Short mmCIF file of C-alpha atoms and ligand atoms in Angstrom, two decimals:
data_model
loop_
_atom_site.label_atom_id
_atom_site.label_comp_id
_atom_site.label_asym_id
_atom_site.label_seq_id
_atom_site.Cartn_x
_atom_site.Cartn_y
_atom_site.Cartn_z
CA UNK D 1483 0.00 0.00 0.00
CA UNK D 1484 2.93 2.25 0.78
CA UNK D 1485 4.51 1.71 -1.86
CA UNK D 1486 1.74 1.98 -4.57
CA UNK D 1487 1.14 5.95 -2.33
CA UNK D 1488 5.17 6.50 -3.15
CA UNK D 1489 4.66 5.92 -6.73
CA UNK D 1490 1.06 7.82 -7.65
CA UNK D 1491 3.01 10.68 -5.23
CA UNK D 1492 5.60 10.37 -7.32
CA UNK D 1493 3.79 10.72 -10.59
CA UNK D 1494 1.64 13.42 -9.00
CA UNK D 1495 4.60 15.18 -8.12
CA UNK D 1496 6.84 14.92 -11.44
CA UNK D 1497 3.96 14.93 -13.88
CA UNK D 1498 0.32 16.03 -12.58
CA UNK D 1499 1.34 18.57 -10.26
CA UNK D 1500 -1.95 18.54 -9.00
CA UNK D 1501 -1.33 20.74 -5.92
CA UNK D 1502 0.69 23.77 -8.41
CA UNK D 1503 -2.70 23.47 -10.46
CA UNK D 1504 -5.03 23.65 -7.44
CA UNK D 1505 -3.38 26.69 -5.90
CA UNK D 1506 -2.07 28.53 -9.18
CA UNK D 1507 1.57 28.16 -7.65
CA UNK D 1508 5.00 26.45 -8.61
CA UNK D 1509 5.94 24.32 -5.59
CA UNK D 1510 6.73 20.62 -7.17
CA UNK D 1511 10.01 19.11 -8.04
CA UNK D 1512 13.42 18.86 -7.00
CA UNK D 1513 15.52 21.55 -6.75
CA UNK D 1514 19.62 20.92 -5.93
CA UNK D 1515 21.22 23.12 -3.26
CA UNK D 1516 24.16 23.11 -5.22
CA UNK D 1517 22.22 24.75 -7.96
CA UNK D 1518 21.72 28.21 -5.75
CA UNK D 1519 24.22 30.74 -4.46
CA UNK D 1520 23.67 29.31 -1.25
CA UNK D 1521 26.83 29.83 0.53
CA UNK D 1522 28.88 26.51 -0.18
CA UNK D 1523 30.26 25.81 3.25
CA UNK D 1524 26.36 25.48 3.97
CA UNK D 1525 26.02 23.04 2.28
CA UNK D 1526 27.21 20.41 4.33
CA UNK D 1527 24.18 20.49 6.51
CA UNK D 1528 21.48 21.32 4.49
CA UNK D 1529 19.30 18.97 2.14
CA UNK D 1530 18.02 19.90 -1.42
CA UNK D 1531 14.42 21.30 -1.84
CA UNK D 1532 11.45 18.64 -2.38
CA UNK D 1533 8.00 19.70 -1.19
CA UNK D 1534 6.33 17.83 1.42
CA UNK D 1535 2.97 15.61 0.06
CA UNK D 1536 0.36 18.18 0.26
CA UNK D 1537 -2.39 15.30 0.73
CA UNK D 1538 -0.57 13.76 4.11
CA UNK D 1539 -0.15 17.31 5.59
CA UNK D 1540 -3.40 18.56 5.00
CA UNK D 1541 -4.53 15.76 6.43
CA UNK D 1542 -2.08 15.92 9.37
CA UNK D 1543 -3.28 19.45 10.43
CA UNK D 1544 -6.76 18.00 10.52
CA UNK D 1545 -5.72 15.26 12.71
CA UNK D 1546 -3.91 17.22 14.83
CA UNK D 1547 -6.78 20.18 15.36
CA UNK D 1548 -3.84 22.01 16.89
CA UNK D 1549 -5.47 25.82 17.80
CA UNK D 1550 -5.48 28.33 14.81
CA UNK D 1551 -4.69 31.26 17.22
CA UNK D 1552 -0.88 29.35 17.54
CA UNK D 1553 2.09 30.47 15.19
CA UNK D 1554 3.22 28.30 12.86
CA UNK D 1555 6.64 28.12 11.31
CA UNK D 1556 8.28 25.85 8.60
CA UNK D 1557 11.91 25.23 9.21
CA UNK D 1558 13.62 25.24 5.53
CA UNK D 1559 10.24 26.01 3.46
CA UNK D 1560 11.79 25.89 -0.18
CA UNK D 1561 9.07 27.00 -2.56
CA UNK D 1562 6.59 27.48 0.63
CA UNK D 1563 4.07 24.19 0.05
CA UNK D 1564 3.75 23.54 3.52
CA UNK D 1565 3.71 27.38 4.41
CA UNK D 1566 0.36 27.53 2.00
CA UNK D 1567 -0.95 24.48 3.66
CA UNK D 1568 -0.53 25.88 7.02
CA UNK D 1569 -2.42 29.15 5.85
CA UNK D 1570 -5.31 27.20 4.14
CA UNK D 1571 -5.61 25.51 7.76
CA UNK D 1572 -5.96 29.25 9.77
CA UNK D 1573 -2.62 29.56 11.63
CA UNK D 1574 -2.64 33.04 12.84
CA UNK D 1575 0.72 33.43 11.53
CA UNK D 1576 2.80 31.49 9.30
CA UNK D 1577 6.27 32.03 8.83
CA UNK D 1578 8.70 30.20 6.10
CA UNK D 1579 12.27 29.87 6.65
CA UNK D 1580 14.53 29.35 3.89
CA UNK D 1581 18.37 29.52 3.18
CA UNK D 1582 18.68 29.61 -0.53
CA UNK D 1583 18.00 32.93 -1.83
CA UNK D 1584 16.59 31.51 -5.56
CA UNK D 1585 13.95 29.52 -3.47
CA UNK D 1586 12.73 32.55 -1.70
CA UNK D 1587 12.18 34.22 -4.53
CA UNK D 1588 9.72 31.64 -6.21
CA UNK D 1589 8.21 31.27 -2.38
CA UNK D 1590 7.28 34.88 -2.22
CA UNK D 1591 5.75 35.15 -5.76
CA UNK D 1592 3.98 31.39 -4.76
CA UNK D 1593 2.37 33.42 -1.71
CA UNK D 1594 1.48 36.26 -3.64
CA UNK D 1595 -0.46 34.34 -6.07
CA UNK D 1596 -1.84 32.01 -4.81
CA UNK D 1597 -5.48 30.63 -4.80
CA UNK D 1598 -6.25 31.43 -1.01
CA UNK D 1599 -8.20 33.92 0.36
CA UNK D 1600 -6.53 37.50 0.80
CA UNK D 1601 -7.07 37.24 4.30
CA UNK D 1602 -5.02 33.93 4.54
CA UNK D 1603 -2.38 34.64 2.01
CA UNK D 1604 -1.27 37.79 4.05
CA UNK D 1605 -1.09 35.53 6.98
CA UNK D 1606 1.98 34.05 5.22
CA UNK D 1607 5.35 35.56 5.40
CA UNK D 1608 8.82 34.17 4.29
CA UNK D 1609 11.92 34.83 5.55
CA UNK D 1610 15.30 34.22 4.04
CA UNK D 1611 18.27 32.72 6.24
CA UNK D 1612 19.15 30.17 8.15
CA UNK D 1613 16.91 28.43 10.74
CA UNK D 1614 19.72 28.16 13.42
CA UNK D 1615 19.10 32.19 13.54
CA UNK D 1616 15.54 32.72 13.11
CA UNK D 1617 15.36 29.84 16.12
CA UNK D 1618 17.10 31.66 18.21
CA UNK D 1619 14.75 34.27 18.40
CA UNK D 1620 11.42 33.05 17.51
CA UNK D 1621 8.45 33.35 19.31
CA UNK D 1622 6.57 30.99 17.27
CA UNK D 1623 4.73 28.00 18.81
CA UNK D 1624 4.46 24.97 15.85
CA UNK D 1625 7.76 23.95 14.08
CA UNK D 1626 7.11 22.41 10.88
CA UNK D 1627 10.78 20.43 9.51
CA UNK D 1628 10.92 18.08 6.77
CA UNK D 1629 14.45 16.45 6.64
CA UNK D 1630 15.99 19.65 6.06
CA UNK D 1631 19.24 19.14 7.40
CA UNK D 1632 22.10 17.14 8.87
CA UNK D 1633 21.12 15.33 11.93
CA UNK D 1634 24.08 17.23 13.73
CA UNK D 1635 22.50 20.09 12.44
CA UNK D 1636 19.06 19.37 13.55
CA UNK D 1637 20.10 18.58 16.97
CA UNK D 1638 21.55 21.90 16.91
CA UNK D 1639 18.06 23.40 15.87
CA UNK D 1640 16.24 21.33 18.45
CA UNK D 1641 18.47 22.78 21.27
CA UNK D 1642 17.38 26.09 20.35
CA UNK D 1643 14.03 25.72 20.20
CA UNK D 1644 14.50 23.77 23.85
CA UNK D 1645 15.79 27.03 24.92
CA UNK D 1646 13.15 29.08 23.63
CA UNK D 1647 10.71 26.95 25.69
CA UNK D 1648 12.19 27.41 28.55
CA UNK D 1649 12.76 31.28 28.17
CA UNK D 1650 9.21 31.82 27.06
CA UNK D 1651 8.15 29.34 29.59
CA UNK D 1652 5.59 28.02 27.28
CA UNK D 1653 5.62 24.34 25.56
CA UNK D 1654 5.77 24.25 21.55
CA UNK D 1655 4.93 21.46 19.04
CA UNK D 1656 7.26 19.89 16.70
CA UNK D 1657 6.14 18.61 13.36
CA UNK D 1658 9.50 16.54 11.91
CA UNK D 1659 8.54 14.68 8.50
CA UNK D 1660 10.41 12.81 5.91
CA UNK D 1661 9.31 9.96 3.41
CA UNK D 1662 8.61 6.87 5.13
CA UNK D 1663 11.62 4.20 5.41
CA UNK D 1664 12.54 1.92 7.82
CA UNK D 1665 14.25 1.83 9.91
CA UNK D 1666 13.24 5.21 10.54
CA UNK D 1667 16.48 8.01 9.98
CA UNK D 1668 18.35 9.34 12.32
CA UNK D 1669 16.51 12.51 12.72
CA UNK D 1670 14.35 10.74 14.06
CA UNK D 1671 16.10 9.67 17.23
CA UNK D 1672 17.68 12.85 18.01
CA UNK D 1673 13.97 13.05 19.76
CA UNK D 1674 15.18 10.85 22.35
CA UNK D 1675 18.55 11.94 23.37
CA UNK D 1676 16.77 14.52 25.49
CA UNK D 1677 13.82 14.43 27.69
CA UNK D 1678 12.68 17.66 26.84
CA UNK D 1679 10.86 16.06 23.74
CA UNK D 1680 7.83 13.98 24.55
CA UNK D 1681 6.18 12.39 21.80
CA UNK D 1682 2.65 13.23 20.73
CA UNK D 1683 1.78 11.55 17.80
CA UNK D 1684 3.30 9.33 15.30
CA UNK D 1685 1.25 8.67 11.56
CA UNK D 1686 2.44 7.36 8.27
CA UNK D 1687 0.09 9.07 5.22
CA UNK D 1688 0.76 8.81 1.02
CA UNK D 1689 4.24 7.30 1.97
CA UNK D 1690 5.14 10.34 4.07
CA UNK D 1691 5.69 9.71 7.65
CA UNK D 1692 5.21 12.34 10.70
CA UNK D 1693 6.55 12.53 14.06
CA UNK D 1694 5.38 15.28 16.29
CA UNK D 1695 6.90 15.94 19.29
CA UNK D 1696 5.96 17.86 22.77
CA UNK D 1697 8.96 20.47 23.72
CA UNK D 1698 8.29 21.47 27.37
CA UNK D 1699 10.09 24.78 29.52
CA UNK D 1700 12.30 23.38 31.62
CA UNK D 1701 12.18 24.26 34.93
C1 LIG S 1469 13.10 18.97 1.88
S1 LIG S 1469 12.94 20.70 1.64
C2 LIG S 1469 11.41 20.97 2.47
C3 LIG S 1469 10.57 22.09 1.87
C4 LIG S 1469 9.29 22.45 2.60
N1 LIG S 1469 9.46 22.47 4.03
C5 LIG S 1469 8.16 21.53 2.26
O1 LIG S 1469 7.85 20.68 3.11
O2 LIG S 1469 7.57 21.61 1.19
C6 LIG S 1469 14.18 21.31 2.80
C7 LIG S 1469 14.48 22.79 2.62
O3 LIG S 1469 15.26 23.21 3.75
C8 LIG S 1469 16.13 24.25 3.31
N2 LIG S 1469 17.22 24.38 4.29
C9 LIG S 1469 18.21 23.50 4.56
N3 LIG S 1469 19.02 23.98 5.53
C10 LIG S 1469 18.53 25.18 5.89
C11 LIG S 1469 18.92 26.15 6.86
N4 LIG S 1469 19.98 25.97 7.65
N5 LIG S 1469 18.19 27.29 6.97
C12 LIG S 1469 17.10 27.49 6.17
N6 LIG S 1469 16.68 26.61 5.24
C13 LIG S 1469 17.38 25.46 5.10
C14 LIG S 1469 16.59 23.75 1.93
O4 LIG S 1469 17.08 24.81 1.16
C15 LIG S 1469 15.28 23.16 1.38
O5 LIG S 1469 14.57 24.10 0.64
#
């Protein structure tokens, strides 16, 4: 079953595009870091741009029914799929991170065209630079990361973020995704080298697999 949800996402993805068509935007494909004037020494840690399936994350938010007053933020957003997504579900705020300059570019003109309502598209804002930074500083509540970087990287982010919780003294929701494999990658278990992260839901969807994860203030 998994497998036949890969390959129609696949074909949807590469051919169909049905989620470009839908919203009028151009968010599918596979774009190469290497391809970008993304500073090279960057490049160690960070993954290229794929979009996250638009079915499984829709259908995630639902799930979840996290509160649409939180602030949402997706941690390397590329061509700002998942930033849309978030939007269409009525985050108060939705914020896209992303490192490569090109990408940003294409994310901004994706959010400024796209078929939303006005009042949900100016929700949306994207930022470019690296998460590390914007972490540092956020006051943003839901973390949205698909596989976008090194796990030494990651476990980098997550420490900021851990920090933020405690310094803001209130708990925020992580949302890591990648395509489902098994056994599950190492980003994955940089969950459980620290307590802080409790885990609050776990769902495989069209081949994409989510982990979402509790970050409490520490006392
Ligand atoms: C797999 S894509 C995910 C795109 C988007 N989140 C989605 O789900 O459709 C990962 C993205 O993370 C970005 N990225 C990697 N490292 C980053 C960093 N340190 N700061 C900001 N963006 C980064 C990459 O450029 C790429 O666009």
């Amino acid at each position: 079953m998994n497998t036949l949800s890969v390959c129609v996402w696949t074909l949807d993805d590469q051919h169909l595009r049905s989620f470009d068509r839908r919203y009028g935007v151009r968010t599918s494909g596979y774009v190469s870091l290497a391809s970008t004037s993304v500073d090279r020494a960057k490049l160690r840690h960070a993954t290229s741009y794929g979009p996250v399936n638009a079915w499984a994350f829709r259908r995630l938010l639902r799930n979840l029914s996290l509160p649409r007053t939180l602030h949402f933020a997706d941690l390397g957003c590329g061509l700002g799929r998942a930033c849309i997504l978030a939007a269409e579900y009525g985050f108060e705020k939705v914020t896209g991170v992303e490192l490569a300059p090109e990408l940003c570019v294409v994310a901004r003109e994706n959010m400024s065209c796209c078929r939303l309502p006005e009042s949900y598209r100016s929700r949306i804002k994207i930022v470019e630079g690296d998460v590390l930074d914007y972490c540092a500083a956020t006051d943003d509540d839901v973390f949205f990361v698909y596989r976008a970087f090194s796990v030494e990287f990651f476990r980098r982010v997550l420490t900021k973020l851990a920090e933020g919780a405690t310094r803001r003294r209130r708990p925020l929701t992580i949302i890591y995704t990648e395509r489902l494999s098994w056994p599950p990658s190492d980003g994955v278990k940089v969950f459980s080298e620290d307590q802080t992260f409790r885990k609050v839901d776990e769902r495989s969807m069209f081949g994409q697999a989510f982990h979402v994860y509790e970050c409490s203030a520490k006392s």
